[in-house]
PDB file of C-alpha atoms and ligand atoms in Angstrom:
ATOM      1  CA  MET A   1    -167.304-173.279 -75.747  1.00  0.00           C
ATOM      2  CA  TYR A   2    -167.472-176.009 -73.188  1.00  0.00           C
ATOM      3  CA  SER A   3    -165.368-173.828 -70.775  1.00  0.00           C
ATOM      4  CA  HIS A   4    -168.583-171.811 -70.130  1.00  0.00           C
ATOM      5  CA  TYR A   5    -170.303-174.992 -69.180  1.00  0.00           C
ATOM      6  CA  ILE A   6    -170.587-175.767 -65.447  1.00  0.00           C
ATOM      7  CA  ASP A   7    -169.267-179.304 -64.952  1.00  0.00           C
ATOM      8  CA  VAL A   8    -171.905-181.563 -63.475  1.00  0.00           C
ATOM      9  CA  GLY A   9    -170.779-185.113 -63.289  1.00  0.00           C
ATOM     10  CA  ARG A  10    -172.689-187.833 -64.985  1.00  0.00           C
ATOM     11  CA  LEU A  11    -172.469-191.580 -65.341  1.00  0.00           C
ATOM     12  CA  GLU A  12    -173.733-193.239 -68.582  1.00  0.00           C
ATOM     13  CA  MET A  13    -173.860-196.937 -68.879  1.00  0.00           C
ATOM     14  CA  ILE A  14    -173.998-198.889 -72.158  1.00  0.00           C
ATOM     15  CA  CYS A  15    -174.857-202.587 -71.527  1.00  0.00           C
ATOM     16  CA  GLY A  16    -176.134-205.643 -73.286  1.00  0.00           C
ATOM     17  CA  PRO A  17    -174.870-209.085 -74.503  1.00  0.00           C
ATOM     18  CA  MET A  18    -171.888-209.642 -76.738  1.00  0.00           C
ATOM     19  CA  PHE A  19    -172.382-208.510 -80.370  1.00  0.00           C
ATOM     20  CA  SER A  20    -174.858-205.828 -79.306  1.00  0.00           C
ATOM     21  CA  GLY A  21    -172.622-202.908 -80.458  1.00  0.00           C
ATOM     22  CA  LYS A  22    -171.589-201.664 -76.956  1.00  0.00           C
ATOM     23  CA  SER A  23    -168.060-200.666 -77.946  1.00  0.00           C
ATOM     24  CA  GLU A  24    -169.312-199.067 -81.207  1.00  0.00           C
ATOM     25  CA  GLU A  25    -171.778-196.967 -79.177  1.00  0.00           C
ATOM     26  CA  LEU A  26    -169.054-196.023 -76.705  1.00  0.00           C
ATOM     27  CA  ILE A  27    -166.743-195.056 -79.566  1.00  0.00           C
ATOM     28  CA  ARG A  28    -169.575-192.936 -81.164  1.00  0.00           C
ATOM     29  CA  ARG A  29    -170.072-190.990 -77.964  1.00  0.00           C
ATOM     30  CA  LEU A  30    -166.356-190.473 -77.368  1.00  0.00           C
ATOM     31  CA  LYS A  31    -165.575-189.341 -80.938  1.00  0.00           C
ATOM     32  CA  ARG A  32    -168.085-186.560 -80.475  1.00  0.00           C
ATOM     33  CA  THR A  33    -166.486-185.334 -77.218  1.00  0.00           C
ATOM     34  CA  ILE A  34    -163.035-185.501 -78.873  1.00  0.00           C
ATOM     35  CA  LEU A  35    -164.378-183.452 -81.924  1.00  0.00           C
ATOM     36  CA  ALA A  36    -165.792-180.909 -79.487  1.00  0.00           C
ATOM     37  CA  GLY A  37    -162.267-180.480 -78.036  1.00  0.00           C
ATOM     38  CA  MET A  38    -163.170-181.893 -74.616  1.00  0.00           C
ATOM     39  CA  PRO A  39    -160.196-183.533 -72.858  1.00  0.00           C
ATOM     40  CA  THR A  40    -161.135-187.203 -73.100  1.00  0.00           C
ATOM     41  CA  ILE A  41    -159.352-190.326 -71.830  1.00  0.00           C
ATOM     42  CA  ILE A  42    -160.245-193.914 -72.620  1.00  0.00           C
ATOM     43  CA  PHE A  43    -159.472-197.096 -70.702  1.00  0.00           C
ATOM     44  CA  THR A  44    -159.679-200.785 -71.627  1.00  0.00           C
ATOM     45  CA  PRO A  45    -158.954-203.856 -69.474  1.00  0.00           C
ATOM     46  CA  LYS A  46    -155.568-205.403 -70.162  1.00  0.00           C
ATOM     47  CA  ILE A  47    -157.088-208.862 -70.560  1.00  0.00           C
ATOM     48  CA  ASP A  48    -159.123-207.667 -73.482  1.00  0.00           C
ATOM     49  CA  ASN A  49    -156.325-207.791 -76.048  1.00  0.00           C
ATOM     50  CA  ARG A  50    -158.612-208.615 -79.023  1.00  0.00           C
ATOM     51  CA  TYR A  51    -157.364-206.953 -82.262  1.00  0.00           C
ATOM     52  CA  LEU A  52    -154.951-204.355 -80.842  1.00  0.00           C
ATOM     53  CA  GLU A  53    -153.687-203.337 -77.483  1.00  0.00           C
ATOM     54  CA  ASN A  54    -153.865-199.567 -76.592  1.00  0.00           C
ATOM     55  CA  HIS A  55    -157.122-199.368 -78.614  1.00  0.00           C
ATOM     56  CA  ILE A  56    -160.713-200.042 -78.038  1.00  0.00           C
ATOM     57  CA  CYS A  57    -162.305-201.681 -81.015  1.00  0.00           C
ATOM     58  CA  SER A  58    -165.790-202.518 -82.039  1.00  0.00           C
ATOM     59  CA  HIS A  59    -166.511-205.659 -84.065  1.00  0.00           C
ATOM     60  CA  ASP A  60    -166.969-203.450 -87.144  1.00  0.00           C
ATOM     61  CA  GLY A  61    -163.335-202.292 -86.961  1.00  0.00           C
ATOM     62  CA  LYS A  62    -163.801-198.734 -85.563  1.00  0.00           C
ATOM     63  CA  GLN A  63    -161.104-197.929 -83.009  1.00  0.00           C
ATOM     64  CA  LEU A  64    -159.844-195.269 -80.595  1.00  0.00           C
ATOM     65  CA  GLU A  65    -156.666-195.085 -78.568  1.00  0.00           C
ATOM     66  CA  ALA A  66    -157.020-196.378 -75.039  1.00  0.00           C
ATOM     67  CA  VAL A  67    -154.896-196.845 -71.911  1.00  0.00           C
ATOM     68  CA  PRO A  68    -154.808-200.597 -70.914  1.00  0.00           C
ATOM     69  CA  ILE A  69    -155.414-201.156 -67.159  1.00  0.00           C
ATOM     70  CA  SER A  70    -156.053-204.080 -64.867  1.00  0.00           C
ATOM     71  CA  HIS A  71    -157.415-202.281 -61.764  1.00  0.00           C
ATOM     72  CA  ILE A  72    -160.009-199.432 -61.785  1.00  0.00           C
ATOM     73  CA  GLU A  73    -157.709-197.571 -59.333  1.00  0.00           C
ATOM     74  CA  GLU A  74    -155.229-197.032 -62.166  1.00  0.00           C
ATOM     75  CA  VAL A  75    -157.717-194.629 -63.795  1.00  0.00           C
ATOM     76  CA  LEU A  76    -156.903-192.176 -60.977  1.00  0.00           C
ATOM     77  CA  GLU A  77    -153.234-192.082 -62.039  1.00  0.00           C
ATOM     78  CA  HIS A  78    -154.202-190.842 -65.502  1.00  0.00           C
ATOM     79  CA  VAL A  79    -157.160-188.545 -64.907  1.00  0.00           C
ATOM     80  CA  THR A  80    -156.257-184.855 -64.244  1.00  0.00           C
ATOM     81  CA  ASP A  81    -158.262-181.797 -63.317  1.00  0.00           C
ATOM     82  CA  GLU A  82    -158.494-180.944 -66.975  1.00  0.00           C
ATOM     83  CA  THR A  83    -160.049-184.319 -67.914  1.00  0.00           C
ATOM     84  CA  LYS A  84    -163.742-183.852 -68.806  1.00  0.00           C
ATOM     85  CA  VAL A  85    -164.785-187.187 -70.209  1.00  0.00           C
ATOM     86  CA  ILE A  86    -163.670-190.716 -69.167  1.00  0.00           C
ATOM     87  CA  GLY A  87    -164.572-193.727 -71.297  1.00  0.00           C
ATOM     88  CA  ILE A  88    -164.185-197.300 -70.002  1.00  0.00           C
ATOM     89  CA  ASP A  89    -164.757-200.312 -72.236  1.00  0.00           C
ATOM     90  CA  GLU A  90    -165.539-203.829 -70.868  1.00  0.00           C
ATOM     91  CA  VAL A  91    -165.823-202.311 -67.387  1.00  0.00           C
ATOM     92  CA  GLN A  92    -167.085-205.614 -65.953  1.00  0.00           C
ATOM     93  CA  PHE A  93    -163.606-207.107 -66.366  1.00  0.00           C
ATOM     94  CA  LEU A  94    -161.772-204.623 -64.139  1.00  0.00           C
ATOM     95  CA  ASP A  95    -160.637-205.501 -60.637  1.00  0.00           C
ATOM     96  CA  GLY A  96    -160.921-203.170 -57.667  1.00  0.00           C
ATOM     97  CA  GLU A  97    -163.560-200.878 -56.151  1.00  0.00           C
ATOM     98  CA  ILE A  98    -165.249-200.068 -59.479  1.00  0.00           C
ATOM     99  CA  VAL A  99    -168.303-198.445 -58.052  1.00  0.00           C
ATOM    100  CA  SER A 100    -166.522-196.180 -55.582  1.00  0.00           C
ATOM    101  CA  VAL A 101    -163.821-195.034 -57.989  1.00  0.00           C
ATOM    102  CA  ILE A 102    -166.344-194.220 -60.754  1.00  0.00           C
ATOM    103  CA  MET A 103    -168.681-192.382 -58.387  1.00  0.00           C
ATOM    104  CA  LYS A 104    -165.685-190.361 -57.019  1.00  0.00           C
ATOM    105  CA  LEU A 105    -164.981-189.193 -60.595  1.00  0.00           C
ATOM    106  CA  VAL A 106    -168.679-188.377 -61.276  1.00  0.00           C
ATOM    107  CA  ASN A 107    -168.864-186.395 -58.031  1.00  0.00           C
ATOM    108  CA  GLU A 108    -165.783-184.479 -59.187  1.00  0.00           C
ATOM    109  CA  GLY A 109    -167.740-183.303 -62.237  1.00  0.00           C
ATOM    110  CA  LYS A 110    -166.515-185.763 -64.810  1.00  0.00           C
ATOM    111  CA  ARG A 111    -168.665-187.353 -67.475  1.00  0.00           C
ATOM    112  CA  VAL A 112    -167.984-191.124 -67.170  1.00  0.00           C
ATOM    113  CA  ILE A 113    -169.207-193.446 -69.933  1.00  0.00           C
ATOM    114  CA  CYS A 114    -168.837-197.145 -69.392  1.00  0.00           C
ATOM    115  CA  ALA A 115    -169.632-200.066 -71.739  1.00  0.00           C
ATOM    116  CA  GLY A 116    -169.957-203.646 -70.384  1.00  0.00           C
ATOM    117  CA  LEU A 117    -171.796-206.882 -70.224  1.00  0.00           C
ATOM    118  CA  ASP A 118    -174.758-206.735 -67.859  1.00  0.00           C
ATOM    119  CA  LYS A 119    -175.063-210.618 -67.679  1.00  0.00           C
ATOM    120  CA  ASP A 120    -172.341-213.301 -67.751  1.00  0.00           C
ATOM    121  CA  PHE A 121    -172.577-216.535 -69.720  1.00  0.00           C
ATOM    122  CA  LYS A 122    -174.686-218.066 -66.903  1.00  0.00           C
ATOM    123  CA  ALA A 123    -177.220-215.324 -67.563  1.00  0.00           C
ATOM    124  CA  GLU A 124    -176.584-213.897 -64.085  1.00  0.00           C
ATOM    125  CA  SER A 125    -175.751-210.270 -63.360  1.00  0.00           C
ATOM    126  CA  PHE A 126    -172.065-209.528 -63.879  1.00  0.00           C
ATOM    127  CA  GLY A 127    -170.008-208.429 -60.871  1.00  0.00           C
ATOM    128  CA  GLN A 128    -170.531-204.765 -59.913  1.00  0.00           C
ATOM    129  CA  MET A 129    -172.610-203.984 -62.978  1.00  0.00           C
ATOM    130  CA  PRO A 130    -176.004-203.948 -61.152  1.00  0.00           C
ATOM    131  CA  GLU A 131    -174.897-201.236 -58.793  1.00  0.00           C
ATOM    132  CA  LEU A 132    -173.447-199.169 -61.659  1.00  0.00           C
ATOM    133  CA  LEU A 133    -176.682-199.504 -63.590  1.00  0.00           C
ATOM    134  CA  ALA A 134    -178.663-198.361 -60.501  1.00  0.00           C
ATOM    135  CA  LEU A 135    -176.413-195.303 -59.891  1.00  0.00           C
ATOM    136  CA  ALA A 136    -176.174-194.217 -63.559  1.00  0.00           C
ATOM    137  CA  ASP A 137    -177.860-191.077 -64.842  1.00  0.00           C
ATOM    138  CA  ASP A 138    -178.508-192.736 -68.147  1.00  0.00           C
ATOM    139  CA  VAL A 139    -178.619-196.436 -69.156  1.00  0.00           C
ATOM    140  CA  THR A 140    -178.634-197.710 -72.786  1.00  0.00           C
ATOM    141  CA  LYS A 141    -179.453-201.451 -72.885  1.00  0.00           C
ATOM    142  CA  LEU A 142    -178.634-202.753 -76.329  1.00  0.00           C
ATOM    143  CA  THR A 143    -179.784-205.979 -77.885  1.00  0.00           C
ATOM    144  CA  ALA A 144    -178.031-208.201 -80.424  1.00  0.00           C
ATOM    145  CA  ILE A 145    -179.677-210.434 -82.917  1.00  0.00           C
ATOM    146  CA  CYS A 146    -180.016-214.138 -82.060  1.00  0.00           C
ATOM    147  CA  MET A 147    -177.565-216.076 -84.137  1.00  0.00           C
ATOM    148  CA  LYS A 148    -179.909-219.086 -84.168  1.00  0.00           C
ATOM    149  CA  CYS A 149    -183.228-217.587 -85.064  1.00  0.00           C
ATOM    150  CA  GLY A 150    -182.992-213.798 -85.700  1.00  0.00           C
ATOM    151  CA  ARG A 151    -185.053-212.636 -82.693  1.00  0.00           C
ATOM    152  CA  PRO A 152    -183.731-209.825 -80.531  1.00  0.00           C
ATOM    153  CA  ALA A 153    -180.978-211.288 -78.288  1.00  0.00           C
ATOM    154  CA  ASN A 154    -180.305-210.370 -74.675  1.00  0.00           C
ATOM    155  CA  PHE A 155    -178.122-213.370 -73.780  1.00  0.00           C
ATOM    156  CA  THR A 156    -174.444-214.320 -74.400  1.00  0.00           C
ATOM    157  CA  GLN A 157    -174.261-218.050 -75.191  1.00  0.00           C
ATOM    158  CA  ARG A 158    -170.924-219.665 -74.258  1.00  0.00           C
ATOM    159  CA  LEU A 159    -169.999-222.609 -76.498  1.00  0.00           C
ATOM    160  CA  ILE A 160    -167.240-225.148 -75.705  1.00  0.00           C
ATOM    161  CA  GLY A 161    -166.334-227.339 -78.667  1.00  0.00           C
ATOM    162  CA  GLY A 162    -169.447-226.030 -80.410  1.00  0.00           C
ATOM    163  CA  GLN A 163    -171.817-227.194 -77.573  1.00  0.00           C
ATOM    164  CA  PRO A 164    -173.515-224.971 -74.941  1.00  0.00           C
ATOM    165  CA  ALA A 165    -171.287-224.634 -71.901  1.00  0.00           C
ATOM    166  CA  SER A 166    -172.499-225.978 -68.538  1.00  0.00           C
ATOM    167  CA  TYR A 167    -173.191-223.732 -65.525  1.00  0.00           C
ATOM    168  CA  ASN A 168    -170.194-225.184 -63.661  1.00  0.00           C
ATOM    169  CA  ASP A 169    -167.635-225.061 -66.455  1.00  0.00           C
ATOM    170  CA  PRO A 170    -164.549-223.126 -65.313  1.00  0.00           C
ATOM    171  CA  LEU A 171    -164.234-219.539 -66.607  1.00  0.00           C
ATOM    172  CA  ILE A 172    -160.797-220.279 -68.102  1.00  0.00           C
ATOM    173  CA  LEU A 173    -160.399-223.425 -70.093  1.00  0.00           C
ATOM    174  CA  ILE A 174    -156.935-224.342 -71.327  1.00  0.00           C
ATOM    175  CA  GLY A 175    -156.783-225.858 -74.772  1.00  0.00           C
ATOM    176  CA  ALA A 176    -160.507-225.937 -75.326  1.00  0.00           C
ATOM    177  CA  SER A 177    -162.028-224.287 -78.374  1.00  0.00           C
ATOM    178  CA  GLU A 178    -164.415-221.711 -77.010  1.00  0.00           C
ATOM    179  CA  SER A 179    -166.732-219.247 -78.698  1.00  0.00           C
ATOM    180  CA  TYR A 180    -169.704-217.020 -77.929  1.00  0.00           C
ATOM    181  CA  GLU A 181    -172.921-216.254 -79.706  1.00  0.00           C
ATOM    182  CA  ALA A 182    -175.714-213.755 -79.054  1.00  0.00           C
ATOM    183  CA  ARG A 183    -178.965-215.675 -78.375  1.00  0.00           C
ATOM    184  CA  CYS A 184    -182.568-214.892 -77.558  1.00  0.00           C
ATOM    185  CA  ARG A 185    -184.264-216.307 -74.444  1.00  0.00           C
ATOM    186  CA  LEU A 186    -185.650-219.307 -76.393  1.00  0.00           C
ATOM    187  CA  CYS A 187    -182.339-220.305 -78.012  1.00  0.00           C
ATOM    188  CA  TYR A 188    -180.118-219.584 -74.930  1.00  0.00           C
ATOM    189  CA  LYS A 189    -179.090-222.930 -73.273  1.00  0.00           C
ATOM    190  CA  ILE A 190    -177.435-223.595 -69.931  1.00  0.00           C
ATOM    191  CA  ASP A 191    -177.157-226.933 -68.220  1.00  0.00           C
ATOM    192  CA  LYS A 192    -177.340-226.468 -64.379  1.00  0.00           C
TER     193      LYS A 192
HETATM  194 ZN1   ZN B   1    -183.253-217.289 -80.915  1.00  0.00          ZN
END
């Protein structure tokens, strides 16, 4: 089976706004590698404890077991020579040298599949995502559906107390009710 296959590393990126099905697409790809018997390991940032820790979840409730980590360097402690496929959810939230660690794994012949937000709530590119997208062998850019008007949505709208957040609002707000929506370019609002 896959043992006859010569390992050529590969980086696949799944990006888009919130509610575009990134985790669902990551889970779909990883379930296939697991079904094929390929040694697969999955990581999720520790800060993302929505639903269940030790799992990656899509909004539709599908889940797979994952190792929670804070720094990308922790991946290297879990990956072995036998590991063929590495899945990383919410990759934009990890600390550390994301690009160099991921490219090291790819150059060792691993298939690395990452899902993450390409833009932050300010509609600016997110951390090291642009470089990962440039270096990837394959990029899937998903769209959500605008929760205001139903057009295809490429933006993540941050709401504080139900109102669009301002550009300069702090990333972490204590005690404020905060939520997110997928929005199209017309409905996305930011106050600079
Ligand atoms: Zn809209």
